[in-house]
mmCIF file of C-alpha atoms in Angstrom:
data_model
loop_
_atom_site.group_PDB
_atom_site.id
_atom_site.type_symbol
_atom_site.label_atom_id
_atom_site.label_comp_id
_atom_site.label_asym_id
_atom_site.label_seq_id
_atom_site.Cartn_x
_atom_site.Cartn_y
_atom_site.Cartn_z
ATOM 1 C CA UNK A 1 -28.007 -43.348 -5.695
ATOM 2 C CA UNK A 2 -24.256 -43.051 -5.689
ATOM 3 C CA UNK A 3 -24.028 -44.851 -9.096
ATOM 4 C CA UNK A 4 -26.492 -42.347 -10.541
ATOM 5 C CA UNK A 5 -24.366 -39.389 -9.372
ATOM 6 C CA UNK A 6 -21.225 -41.046 -10.722
ATOM 7 C CA UNK A 7 -22.924 -41.511 -14.084
ATOM 8 C CA UNK A 8 -24.030 -37.818 -14.179
ATOM 9 C CA UNK A 9 -20.544 -36.715 -13.347
ATOM 10 C CA UNK A 10 -19.028 -38.902 -16.052
ATOM 11 C CA UNK A 11 -21.540 -37.514 -18.625
ATOM 12 C CA UNK A 12 -20.680 -33.950 -17.626
ATOM 13 C CA UNK A 13 -16.925 -34.661 -17.882
ATOM 14 C CA UNK A 14 -17.442 -36.184 -21.320
ATOM 15 C CA UNK A 15 -19.213 -33.047 -22.504
ATOM 16 C CA UNK A 16 -16.413 -30.893 -21.135
ATOM 17 C CA UNK A 17 -13.830 -32.998 -22.909
ATOM 18 C CA UNK A 18 -15.686 -32.688 -26.185
ATOM 19 C CA UNK A 19 -16.096 -28.966 -25.791
ATOM 20 C CA UNK A 20 -12.456 -28.318 -24.784
ATOM 21 C CA UNK A 21 -11.153 -29.814 -27.997
ATOM 22 C CA UNK A 22 -12.876 -26.989 -29.873
ATOM 23 C CA UNK A 23 -10.958 -24.229 -28.034
ATOM 24 C CA UNK A 24 -7.798 -22.774 -29.399
ATOM 25 C CA UNK A 25 -4.556 -23.005 -27.389
ATOM 26 C CA UNK A 26 -3.209 -19.868 -25.655
ATOM 27 C CA UNK A 27 -0.475 -19.677 -28.334
ATOM 28 C CA UNK A 28 -3.079 -19.793 -31.143
ATOM 29 C CA UNK A 29 -5.319 -17.136 -29.467
ATOM 30 C CA UNK A 30 -2.266 -14.979 -28.896
ATOM 31 C CA UNK A 31 -1.391 -15.185 -32.583
ATOM 32 C CA UNK A 32 -4.917 -14.295 -33.635
ATOM 33 C CA UNK A 33 -4.912 -11.260 -31.342
ATOM 34 C CA UNK A 34 -1.577 -10.042 -32.804
ATOM 35 C CA UNK A 35 -2.992 -10.399 -36.311
ATOM 36 C CA UNK A 36 -6.069 -8.350 -35.299
ATOM 37 C CA UNK A 37 -3.831 -5.585 -33.998
ATOM 38 C CA UNK A 38 -1.872 -5.586 -37.233
ATOM 39 C CA UNK A 39 -5.029 -5.662 -39.434
ATOM 40 C CA UNK A 40 -5.265 -2.433 -41.482
ATOM 41 C CA UNK A 41 -8.520 -2.966 -43.237
ATOM 42 C CA UNK A 42 -10.608 -2.067 -40.142
ATOM 43 C CA UNK A 43 -9.965 0.984 -38.017
ATOM 44 C CA UNK A 44 -9.329 0.278 -34.361
ATOM 45 C CA UNK A 45 -9.685 3.162 -31.907
ATOM 46 C CA UNK A 46 -7.315 3.676 -28.991
ATOM 47 C CA UNK A 47 -9.715 2.111 -26.415
ATOM 48 C CA UNK A 48 -10.161 -1.061 -28.454
ATOM 49 C CA UNK A 49 -6.425 -1.326 -29.121
ATOM 50 C CA UNK A 50 -5.757 -0.919 -25.404
ATOM 51 C CA UNK A 51 -8.212 -3.751 -24.594
ATOM 52 C CA UNK A 52 -6.742 -5.985 -27.225
ATOM 53 C CA UNK A 53 -3.211 -5.367 -25.871
ATOM 54 C CA UNK A 54 -4.506 -6.135 -22.344
ATOM 55 C CA UNK A 55 -5.945 -9.423 -23.505
ATOM 56 C CA UNK A 56 -2.730 -10.256 -25.402
ATOM 57 C CA UNK A 57 -0.638 -9.567 -22.302
ATOM 58 C CA UNK A 58 -2.849 -11.777 -20.146
ATOM 59 C CA UNK A 59 -2.540 -14.635 -22.651
ATOM 60 C CA UNK A 60 1.181 -14.265 -22.914
ATOM 61 C CA UNK A 61 1.623 -14.268 -19.145
ATOM 62 C CA UNK A 62 0.035 -17.794 -19.109
ATOM 63 C CA UNK A 63 2.076 -19.193 -22.000
ATOM 64 C CA UNK A 64 5.150 -21.220 -20.927
ATOM 65 C CA UNK A 65 8.187 -19.712 -22.576
ATOM 66 C CA UNK A 66 10.056 -22.548 -24.278
ATOM 67 C CA UNK A 67 10.818 -21.101 -27.720
ATOM 68 C CA UNK A 68 12.525 -18.067 -29.215
ATOM 69 C CA UNK A 69 9.225 -16.679 -30.477
ATOM 70 C CA UNK A 70 7.574 -17.028 -27.045
ATOM 71 C CA UNK A 71 10.529 -15.302 -25.391
ATOM 72 C CA UNK A 72 10.448 -12.407 -27.875
ATOM 73 C CA UNK A 73 6.699 -11.960 -27.437
ATOM 74 C CA UNK A 74 6.969 -11.950 -23.663
ATOM 75 C CA UNK A 75 9.821 -9.330 -23.704
ATOM 76 C CA UNK A 76 7.748 -7.176 -26.103
ATOM 77 C CA UNK A 77 4.746 -7.533 -23.731
ATOM 78 C CA UNK A 78 6.717 -6.490 -20.646
ATOM 79 C CA UNK A 79 8.204 -3.513 -22.552
ATOM 80 C CA UNK A 80 4.814 -2.362 -23.738
ATOM 81 C CA UNK A 81 3.292 -2.518 -20.241
ATOM 82 C CA UNK A 82 6.077 -0.282 -18.891
ATOM 83 C CA UNK A 83 5.937 2.182 -21.764
ATOM 84 C CA UNK A 84 9.367 1.183 -23.055
ATOM 85 C CA UNK A 85 10.394 0.694 -26.688
ATOM 86 C CA UNK A 86 11.052 -2.759 -27.990
ATOM 87 C CA UNK A 87 13.125 -3.192 -31.215
ATOM 88 C CA UNK A 88 14.634 -6.275 -32.881
ATOM 89 C CA UNK A 89 18.251 -6.161 -34.093
ATOM 90 C CA UNK A 90 19.321 -7.220 -37.604
ATOM 91 C CA UNK A 91 20.384 -10.727 -36.644
ATOM 92 C CA UNK A 92 16.969 -11.638 -35.184
ATOM 93 C CA UNK A 93 18.688 -12.755 -31.953
ATOM 94 C CA UNK A 94 19.378 -9.317 -30.509
ATOM 95 C CA UNK A 95 16.604 -7.195 -28.980
ATOM 96 C CA UNK A 96 16.613 -3.703 -27.439
ATOM 97 C CA UNK A 97 14.442 -2.505 -24.608
ATOM 98 C CA UNK A 98 14.898 1.215 -24.263
ATOM 99 C CA UNK A 99 13.830 4.492 -22.761
ATOM 100 C CA UNK A 100 15.176 7.949 -23.316
ATOM 101 C CA UNK A 101 17.947 7.440 -20.764
ATOM 102 C CA UNK A 102 18.927 3.727 -20.906
ATOM 103 C CA UNK A 103 18.596 0.630 -22.942
ATOM 104 C CA UNK A 104 19.002 -3.128 -22.483
ATOM 105 C CA UNK A 105 20.563 -5.247 -25.208
ATOM 106 C CA UNK A 106 19.156 -8.811 -24.826
ATOM 107 C CA UNK A 107 21.070 -11.448 -26.763
ATOM 108 C CA UNK A 108 19.211 -14.734 -27.215
ATOM 109 C CA UNK A 109 20.068 -18.199 -28.420
ATOM 110 C CA UNK A 110 18.152 -19.689 -31.411
ATOM 111 C CA UNK A 111 16.346 -22.032 -28.943
ATOM 112 C CA UNK A 112 15.103 -19.093 -26.832
ATOM 113 C CA UNK A 113 17.936 -19.379 -24.236
ATOM 114 C CA UNK A 114 19.651 -16.243 -22.893
ATOM 115 C CA UNK A 115 23.213 -15.518 -24.057
ATOM 116 C CA UNK A 116 23.798 -12.131 -22.369
ATOM 117 C CA UNK A 117 22.067 -8.899 -21.255
ATOM 118 C CA UNK A 118 23.919 -5.594 -21.422
ATOM 119 C CA UNK A 119 22.804 -2.327 -19.854
ATOM 120 C CA UNK A 120 23.793 1.019 -21.348
ATOM 121 C CA UNK A 121 23.075 4.293 -19.611
ATOM 122 C CA UNK A 122 23.004 7.583 -21.537
ATOM 123 C CA UNK A 123 26.213 9.534 -21.060
ATOM 124 C CA UNK A 124 28.231 6.353 -20.368
ATOM 125 C CA UNK A 125 30.512 5.046 -23.033
ATOM 126 C CA UNK A 126 30.717 1.444 -21.920
ATOM 127 C CA UNK A 127 28.046 -1.204 -21.744
ATOM 128 C CA UNK A 128 27.976 -3.592 -18.767
ATOM 129 C CA UNK A 129 26.849 -7.155 -18.777
ATOM 130 C CA UNK A 130 24.280 -7.727 -16.050
ATOM 131 C CA UNK A 131 24.298 -11.151 -14.425
ATOM 132 C CA UNK A 132 21.162 -10.366 -12.441
ATOM 133 C CA UNK A 133 19.094 -9.750 -15.596
ATOM 134 C CA UNK A 134 20.611 -12.754 -17.319
ATOM 135 C CA UNK A 135 19.630 -14.903 -14.288
ATOM 136 C CA UNK A 136 16.131 -13.672 -14.110
ATOM 137 C CA UNK A 137 15.492 -14.325 -17.882
ATOM 138 C CA UNK A 138 17.079 -17.787 -17.598
ATOM 139 C CA UNK A 139 14.570 -18.449 -14.746
ATOM 140 C CA UNK A 140 11.805 -17.041 -16.904
ATOM 141 C CA UNK A 141 11.009 -14.730 -13.969
ATOM 142 C CA UNK A 142 9.290 -11.875 -15.846
ATOM 143 C CA UNK A 143 7.898 -10.380 -12.627
ATOM 144 C CA UNK A 144 11.541 -9.806 -11.548
ATOM 145 C CA UNK A 145 12.420 -8.437 -14.981
ATOM 146 C CA UNK A 146 9.545 -5.957 -14.654
ATOM 147 C CA UNK A 147 10.744 -4.921 -11.171
ATOM 148 C CA UNK A 148 14.286 -4.389 -12.470
ATOM 149 C CA UNK A 149 13.158 -2.315 -15.450
ATOM 150 C CA UNK A 150 11.005 -0.198 -13.155
ATOM 151 C CA UNK A 151 14.006 0.262 -10.865
ATOM 152 C CA UNK A 152 16.232 1.463 -13.717
ATOM 153 C CA UNK A 153 13.491 3.835 -15.025
ATOM 154 C CA UNK A 154 12.895 5.254 -11.563
ATOM 155 C CA UNK A 155 16.451 6.718 -11.461
ATOM 156 C CA UNK A 156 15.451 9.136 -14.175
ATOM 157 C CA UNK A 157 11.982 10.199 -12.967
ATOM 158 C CA UNK A 158 12.928 13.859 -12.827
ATOM 159 C CA UNK A 159 11.318 16.911 -14.306
ATOM 160 C CA UNK A 160 14.463 17.919 -16.241
ATOM 161 C CA UNK A 161 16.116 17.798 -19.555
ATOM 162 C CA UNK A 162 18.269 14.911 -20.809
ATOM 163 C CA UNK A 163 21.711 16.324 -19.776
ATOM 164 C CA UNK A 164 20.468 16.937 -16.196
ATOM 165 C CA UNK A 165 19.066 13.389 -15.958
ATOM 166 C CA UNK A 166 22.495 12.049 -16.851
ATOM 167 C CA UNK A 167 23.965 13.743 -13.748
ATOM 168 C CA UNK A 168 21.234 12.072 -11.633
ATOM 169 C CA UNK A 169 22.595 8.601 -12.525
ATOM 170 C CA UNK A 170 26.224 9.899 -11.811
ATOM 171 C CA UNK A 171 25.099 11.241 -8.409
ATOM 172 C CA UNK A 172 23.462 7.958 -7.437
ATOM 173 C CA UNK A 173 26.411 5.791 -8.471
ATOM 174 C CA UNK A 174 28.795 8.141 -6.626
ATOM 175 C CA UNK A 175 26.666 7.807 -3.428
ATOM 176 C CA UNK A 176 26.609 4.012 -3.809
ATOM 177 C CA UNK A 177 30.436 3.974 -4.083
ATOM 178 C CA UNK A 178 30.711 6.065 -0.904
ATOM 179 C CA UNK A 179 28.308 3.794 1.053
ATOM 180 C CA UNK A 180 30.195 0.756 -0.198
ATOM 181 C CA UNK A 181 33.359 2.380 1.141
ATOM 182 C CA UNK A 182 31.699 2.922 4.553
ATOM 183 C CA UNK A 183 30.595 -0.697 4.539
ATOM 184 C CA UNK A 184 34.090 -1.994 3.765
ATOM 185 C CA UNK A 185 35.587 0.023 6.675
ATOM 186 C CA UNK A 186 33.851 -2.148 9.217
ATOM 187 C CA UNK A 187 36.536 -4.342 10.878
ATOM 188 C CA UNK A 188 36.345 -7.968 9.747
ATOM 189 C CA UNK A 189 34.207 -9.708 12.309
ATOM 190 C CA UNK A 190 32.470 -13.032 12.624
ATOM 191 C CA UNK A 191 29.831 -11.513 14.856
ATOM 192 C CA UNK A 192 26.843 -11.026 12.542
ATOM 193 C CA UNK A 193 24.919 -9.206 15.237
ATOM 194 C CA UNK A 194 27.644 -6.542 15.426
ATOM 195 C CA UNK A 195 27.698 -6.110 11.620
ATOM 196 C CA UNK A 196 23.968 -5.567 11.433
ATOM 197 C CA UNK A 197 23.451 -3.389 14.448
ATOM 198 C CA UNK A 198 26.697 -1.595 14.929
ATOM 199 C CA UNK A 199 28.373 -0.934 11.547
ATOM 200 C CA UNK A 200 27.760 2.472 9.975
ATOM 201 C CA UNK A 201 25.557 1.207 7.090
ATOM 202 C CA UNK A 202 24.425 -2.129 8.567
ATOM 203 C CA UNK A 203 24.788 -5.087 6.176
ATOM 204 C CA UNK A 204 25.212 -3.583 2.709
ATOM 205 C CA UNK A 205 23.947 -5.393 -0.356
ATOM 206 C CA UNK A 206 25.136 -3.724 -3.550
ATOM 207 C CA UNK A 207 22.867 -2.766 -6.477
ATOM 208 C CA UNK A 208 21.931 -5.834 -8.480
ATOM 209 C CA UNK A 209 20.740 -4.929 -11.994
ATOM 210 C CA UNK A 210 17.622 -2.852 -11.519
ATOM 211 C CA UNK A 211 17.396 -3.720 -7.820
ATOM 212 C CA UNK A 212 18.677 -0.792 -5.683
ATOM 213 C CA UNK A 213 21.333 -0.991 -3.049
ATOM 214 C CA UNK A 214 19.961 -2.321 0.276
ATOM 215 C CA UNK A 215 21.046 -1.622 3.845
ATOM 216 C CA UNK A 216 19.840 -4.064 6.529
ATOM 217 C CA UNK A 217 20.147 -2.218 9.854
ATOM 218 C CA UNK A 218 18.091 -4.175 12.404
ATOM 219 C CA UNK A 219 17.036 -7.850 12.865
ATOM 220 C CA UNK A 220 14.821 -8.771 15.770
ATOM 221 C CA UNK A 221 14.799 -12.181 17.521
ATOM 222 C CA UNK A 222 11.265 -12.703 16.007
ATOM 223 C CA UNK A 223 12.742 -12.346 12.484
ATOM 224 C CA UNK A 224 14.961 -15.383 13.129
ATOM 225 C CA UNK A 225 12.231 -17.711 14.437
ATOM 226 C CA UNK A 226 11.417 -20.827 12.267
ATOM 227 C CA UNK A 227 7.691 -21.417 12.598
ATOM 228 C CA UNK A 228 7.996 -25.002 11.508
ATOM 229 C CA UNK A 229 10.740 -26.167 13.902
ATOM 230 C CA UNK A 230 9.896 -23.500 16.489
ATOM 231 C CA UNK A 231 13.616 -22.760 16.935
ATOM 232 C CA UNK A 232 15.737 -19.706 16.249
ATOM 233 C CA UNK A 233 17.794 -19.655 13.069
ATOM 234 C CA UNK A 234 21.344 -18.315 13.152
ATOM 235 C CA UNK A 235 21.846 -14.711 11.913
ATOM 236 C CA UNK A 236 23.815 -15.054 8.641
ATOM 237 C CA UNK A 237 24.718 -11.846 6.810
ATOM 238 C CA UNK A 238 25.201 -13.440 3.377
ATOM 239 C CA UNK A 239 22.000 -12.858 1.384
ATOM 240 C CA UNK A 240 20.224 -11.545 4.447
ATOM 241 C CA UNK A 241 16.531 -11.177 3.636
ATOM 242 C CA UNK A 242 14.864 -10.586 6.986
ATOM 243 C CA UNK A 243 14.618 -7.679 9.368
ATOM 244 C CA UNK A 244 14.375 -3.927 8.858
ATOM 245 C CA UNK A 245 16.074 -2.526 5.769
ATOM 246 C CA UNK A 246 16.166 0.508 3.553
ATOM 247 C CA UNK A 247 16.884 0.797 -0.211
ATOM 248 C CA UNK A 248 18.951 3.647 -1.567
ATOM 249 C CA UNK A 249 17.060 5.490 -4.297
ATOM 250 C CA UNK A 250 16.615 8.882 -5.926
ATOM 251 C CA UNK A 251 13.386 10.860 -6.313
ATOM 252 C CA UNK A 252 12.407 14.056 -7.941
ATOM 253 C CA UNK A 253 11.976 17.048 -5.633
ATOM 254 C CA UNK A 254 12.902 20.708 -5.339
ATOM 255 C CA UNK A 255 16.509 21.566 -6.302
ATOM 256 C CA UNK A 256 19.323 20.212 -4.094
ATOM 257 C CA UNK A 257 23.041 20.016 -4.407
ATOM 258 C CA UNK A 258 23.955 16.396 -4.970
ATOM 259 C CA UNK A 259 27.441 14.835 -5.327
ATOM 260 C CA UNK A 260 28.860 14.057 -8.804
ATOM 261 C CA UNK A 261 31.935 12.246 -7.456
ATOM 262 C CA UNK A 262 32.852 10.280 -4.342
ATOM 263 C CA UNK A 263 33.037 12.214 -1.047
ATOM 264 C CA UNK A 264 34.302 9.629 1.476
ATOM 265 C CA UNK A 265 37.995 9.220 2.236
ATOM 266 C CA UNK A 266 39.667 7.024 4.822
ATOM 267 C CA UNK A 267 41.909 8.395 7.545
ATOM 268 C CA UNK A 268 43.909 5.551 9.151
ATOM 269 C CA UNK A 269 44.565 6.062 12.833
ATOM 270 C CA UNK A 270 46.452 3.012 14.085
ATOM 271 C CA UNK A 271 44.188 0.013 13.519
ATOM 272 C CA UNK A 272 41.149 2.165 13.075
ATOM 273 C CA UNK A 273 39.708 3.387 9.767
ATOM 274 C CA UNK A 274 37.914 6.706 10.279
ATOM 275 C CA UNK A 275 35.723 8.130 7.458
ATOM 276 C CA UNK A 276 36.415 11.701 6.400
ATOM 277 C CA UNK A 277 33.574 13.407 4.498
ATOM 278 C CA UNK A 278 34.341 16.014 1.922
ATOM 279 C CA UNK A 279 31.716 18.922 1.989
ATOM 280 C CA UNK A 280 29.665 19.590 -1.128
ATOM 281 C CA UNK A 281 31.155 22.231 -3.399
ATOM 282 C CA UNK A 282 30.801 23.523 -6.904
ATOM 283 C CA UNK A 283 33.615 21.158 -7.973
ATOM 284 C CA UNK A 284 32.110 17.913 -6.646
ATOM 285 C CA UNK A 285 28.352 18.527 -6.943
ATOM 286 C CA UNK A 286 25.551 19.778 -9.175
ATOM 287 C CA UNK A 287 22.174 21.251 -8.518
ATOM 288 C CA UNK A 288 19.493 18.719 -9.484
ATOM 289 C CA UNK A 289 15.695 18.713 -9.085
ATOM 290 C CA UNK A 290 16.032 15.559 -6.893
ATOM 291 C CA UNK A 291 17.288 14.158 -3.598
ATOM 292 C CA UNK A 292 18.488 10.813 -2.400
ATOM 293 C CA UNK A 293 15.987 8.675 -0.550
ATOM 294 C CA UNK A 294 16.105 5.853 1.928
ATOM 295 C CA UNK A 295 12.985 3.756 1.335
ATOM 296 C CA UNK A 296 11.889 1.674 4.252
ATOM 297 C CA UNK A 297 10.823 -1.922 3.476
ATOM 298 C CA UNK A 298 7.772 -1.334 5.642
ATOM 299 C CA UNK A 299 6.153 1.720 7.112
ATOM 300 C CA UNK A 300 7.465 2.523 10.543
ATOM 301 C CA UNK A 301 5.707 4.242 13.456
ATOM 302 C CA UNK A 302 8.297 6.809 14.588
ATOM 303 C CA UNK A 303 8.143 9.319 17.422
ATOM 304 C CA UNK A 304 8.115 12.894 16.220
ATOM 305 C CA UNK A 305 11.207 13.763 18.305
ATOM 306 C CA UNK A 306 13.324 11.283 16.342
ATOM 307 C CA UNK A 307 11.823 12.463 13.057
ATOM 308 C CA UNK A 308 12.867 16.086 13.968
ATOM 309 C CA UNK A 309 16.341 14.890 14.812
ATOM 310 C CA UNK A 310 16.654 13.337 11.413
ATOM 311 C CA UNK A 311 15.390 16.500 9.785
ATOM 312 C CA UNK A 312 18.069 18.412 11.707
ATOM 313 C CA UNK A 313 20.727 16.097 10.185
ATOM 314 C CA UNK A 314 19.387 16.249 6.633
ATOM 315 C CA UNK A 315 17.985 19.801 6.712
ATOM 316 C CA UNK A 316 15.029 18.512 4.700
ATOM 317 C CA UNK A 317 11.467 18.279 6.116
ATOM 318 C CA UNK A 318 9.743 15.070 5.071
ATOM 319 C CA UNK A 319 6.682 14.492 7.198
ATOM 320 C CA UNK A 320 3.434 16.218 8.166
ATOM 321 C CA UNK A 321 3.111 16.333 11.946
ATOM 322 C CA UNK A 322 -0.520 17.384 11.781
ATOM 323 C CA UNK A 323 -1.448 13.713 11.459
ATOM 324 C CA UNK A 324 0.510 12.616 14.553
ATOM 325 C CA UNK A 325 -0.909 9.978 16.876
ATOM 326 C CA UNK A 326 0.169 8.845 20.346
ATOM 327 C CA UNK A 327 3.155 6.542 19.792
ATOM 328 C CA UNK A 328 1.958 3.388 21.628
ATOM 329 C CA UNK A 329 -1.432 3.631 19.997
ATOM 330 C CA UNK A 330 0.078 3.926 16.541
ATOM 331 C CA UNK A 331 2.372 0.934 17.119
ATOM 332 C CA UNK A 332 -0.570 -1.135 18.433
ATOM 333 C CA UNK A 333 -2.811 -0.309 15.534
ATOM 334 C CA UNK A 334 -0.032 -0.772 12.960
ATOM 335 C CA UNK A 335 1.141 -4.088 14.358
ATOM 336 C CA UNK A 336 -2.382 -5.517 14.637
ATOM 337 C CA UNK A 337 -3.548 -4.261 11.325
ATOM 338 C CA UNK A 338 -6.075 -2.015 12.981
ATOM 339 C CA UNK A 339 -7.670 -4.778 15.060
ATOM 340 C CA UNK A 340 -6.391 -3.580 18.452
ATOM 341 C CA UNK A 341 -5.773 -0.303 20.242
ATOM 342 C CA UNK A 342 -3.979 0.205 23.551
ATOM 343 C CA UNK A 343 -6.801 2.470 24.724
ATOM 344 C CA UNK A 344 -9.008 -0.688 25.161
ATOM 345 C CA UNK A 345 -9.811 -0.815 28.859
ATOM 346 C CA UNK A 346 -9.740 -4.671 28.792
ATOM 347 C CA UNK A 347 -6.013 -4.670 28.061
ATOM 348 C CA UNK A 348 -4.062 -6.591 25.379
ATOM 349 C CA UNK A 349 -3.739 -10.371 25.962
ATOM 350 C CA UNK A 350 -0.822 -12.706 25.096
ATOM 351 C CA UNK A 351 -1.233 -16.420 25.511
ATOM 352 C CA UNK A 352 1.980 -18.396 26.451
ATOM 353 C CA UNK A 353 2.226 -22.173 26.822
ATOM 354 C CA UNK A 354 1.687 -22.137 30.558
ATOM 355 C CA UNK A 355 0.289 -18.737 31.343
ATOM 356 C CA UNK A 356 -1.565 -15.669 30.008
ATOM 357 C CA UNK A 357 -0.374 -12.110 30.115
ATOM 358 C CA UNK A 358 -2.532 -8.978 30.020
ATOM 359 C CA UNK A 359 -0.801 -5.672 29.181
ATOM 360 C CA UNK A 360 -2.091 -2.139 29.703
ATOM 361 C CA UNK A 361 -0.260 0.594 27.796
ATOM 362 C CA UNK A 362 -0.594 4.239 28.735
ATOM 363 C CA UNK A 363 0.384 6.861 26.240
ATOM 364 C CA UNK A 364 2.310 9.927 27.129
ATOM 365 C CA UNK A 365 1.274 13.303 25.646
ATOM 366 C CA UNK A 366 4.930 14.007 24.860
ATOM 367 C CA UNK A 367 5.280 10.849 22.762
ATOM 368 C CA UNK A 368 3.468 11.559 19.487
ATOM 369 C CA UNK A 369 4.393 9.580 16.369
ATOM 370 C CA UNK A 370 3.844 9.359 12.580
ATOM 371 C CA UNK A 371 4.216 6.660 10.012
ATOM 372 C CA UNK A 372 7.227 7.165 7.860
ATOM 373 C CA UNK A 373 8.007 5.396 4.507
ATOM 374 C CA UNK A 374 10.829 7.429 3.014
ATOM 375 C CA UNK A 375 13.642 9.628 4.324
ATOM 376 C CA UNK A 376 15.200 12.143 1.968
ATOM 377 C CA UNK A 377 18.844 13.199 2.274
ATOM 378 C CA UNK A 378 21.640 14.821 0.255
ATOM 379 C CA UNK A 379 25.048 13.569 1.588
ATOM 380 C CA UNK A 380 26.514 10.173 2.384
ATOM 381 C CA UNK A 381 27.401 11.437 5.893
ATOM 382 C CA UNK A 382 23.688 11.560 6.682
ATOM 383 C CA UNK A 383 23.190 7.796 6.210
ATOM 384 C CA UNK A 384 24.962 6.428 9.346
ATOM 385 C CA UNK A 385 23.129 9.094 11.477
ATOM 386 C CA UNK A 386 19.771 8.258 10.039
ATOM 387 C CA UNK A 387 20.276 4.507 10.640
ATOM 388 C CA UNK A 388 21.179 5.159 14.272
ATOM 389 C CA UNK A 389 17.821 6.837 14.804
ATOM 390 C CA UNK A 390 15.972 4.101 12.830
ATOM 391 C CA UNK A 391 17.622 1.450 14.987
ATOM 392 C CA UNK A 392 16.462 3.135 18.161
ATOM 393 C CA UNK A 393 12.854 3.193 16.923
ATOM 394 C CA UNK A 394 12.965 -0.332 15.529
ATOM 395 C CA UNK A 395 14.126 -1.680 18.885
ATOM 396 C CA UNK A 396 11.412 0.150 20.785
ATOM 397 C CA UNK A 397 8.748 -0.951 18.270
ATOM 398 C CA UNK A 398 9.914 -4.589 18.471
ATOM 399 C CA UNK A 399 9.582 -4.578 22.319
ATOM 400 C CA UNK A 400 6.120 -3.154 22.176
ATOM 401 C CA UNK A 401 5.022 -5.359 19.270
ATOM 402 C CA UNK A 402 6.001 -8.433 21.220
ATOM 403 C CA UNK A 403 3.080 -7.665 23.570
ATOM 404 C CA UNK A 404 0.562 -7.508 20.734
ATOM 405 C CA UNK A 405 -1.320 -10.520 19.490
ATOM 406 C CA UNK A 406 -4.341 -9.487 17.336
ATOM 407 C CA UNK A 407 -5.946 -12.962 17.338
ATOM 408 C CA UNK A 408 -5.498 -13.772 21.037
ATOM 409 C CA UNK A 409 -8.639 -13.903 23.189
ATOM 410 C CA UNK A 410 -8.675 -13.856 26.985
ATOM 411 C CA UNK A 411 -8.893 -17.180 28.653
ATOM 412 C CA UNK A 412 -10.142 -16.874 32.236
ATOM 413 C CA UNK A 413 -10.248 -19.921 34.462
#
């Protein structure tokens, strides 16, 4: 019986081998699709063209990039998907990915290797080589390239004319310079915990290509647990990729005054460096249909009292309190992915190696909360104050979340 099944399997595999030799390779199929798109004898409507482009993109995503032609086709595919222009230079080794407000000059080697990538923003005279973009292309990491191009394009997503959009980039880079200044004022310390949780801007990671500036402001003990060794890893600030963080971005909005130059100065008092913030004025700011935004790396349940305190600092309303929920209930639902609610009369169970805990949480009517994703602001002085409130909420949420295990069932002896 087993021999019969083995024979049937071998016959089936032989048929598959014979059939597979008739199929074209991904590269050949990609070439045929490109020729179909260039064919002028037959009219192709916009829907058909879109479908052909989609098929072409799917094929190219599965072709290993080992030649110059494959690299060029993949760059063209990424550009097309993002609505960016793709143009080849006269040498055949230079390629330009561009929008209205910026362009990338990608310089390749004859073998498809990457020589350099330069970024040019409208209104800026100089081009800058970008190590982050060079590295991602050398890794053939086109998902990262896509993310970086989206990040660069997002700076200019404003309902405004070209000259106004130029000021948006100036405003964002001025803010980044001020936040970098605040980060450098932190006294040199080997205590990583202090740097993350006590410094004005947490652990600051500067803009990398199209990746925005990141501020890591809270790391819980759970973030440092190694599930394999079941031990706690040391908190290292270099390349920190765990914990709560925000990215510094810009978004279109109603008109706000935003800086066009740096606003932070340092006042040295003995061994202390004290930041001095220059108020916005007609000389150092411009009215733009935008605001700065701190984007949280994950939605955060936050009590409405803290949200209102942040709004008092920034003078910008950013959340609808009509959808507020009791704080403990919102944290429980958010942490468990909607599987648990603290209103369950049976309690919330946590199994430990030698015991089981059961927690009952009672909400207070004065502790309503909302989920927040973004926090708008207009001045660098707002950032340290916002992070102070975010740390308070992150600490509270971490304590409550430690009592929530969505997959734990009660074990009664």
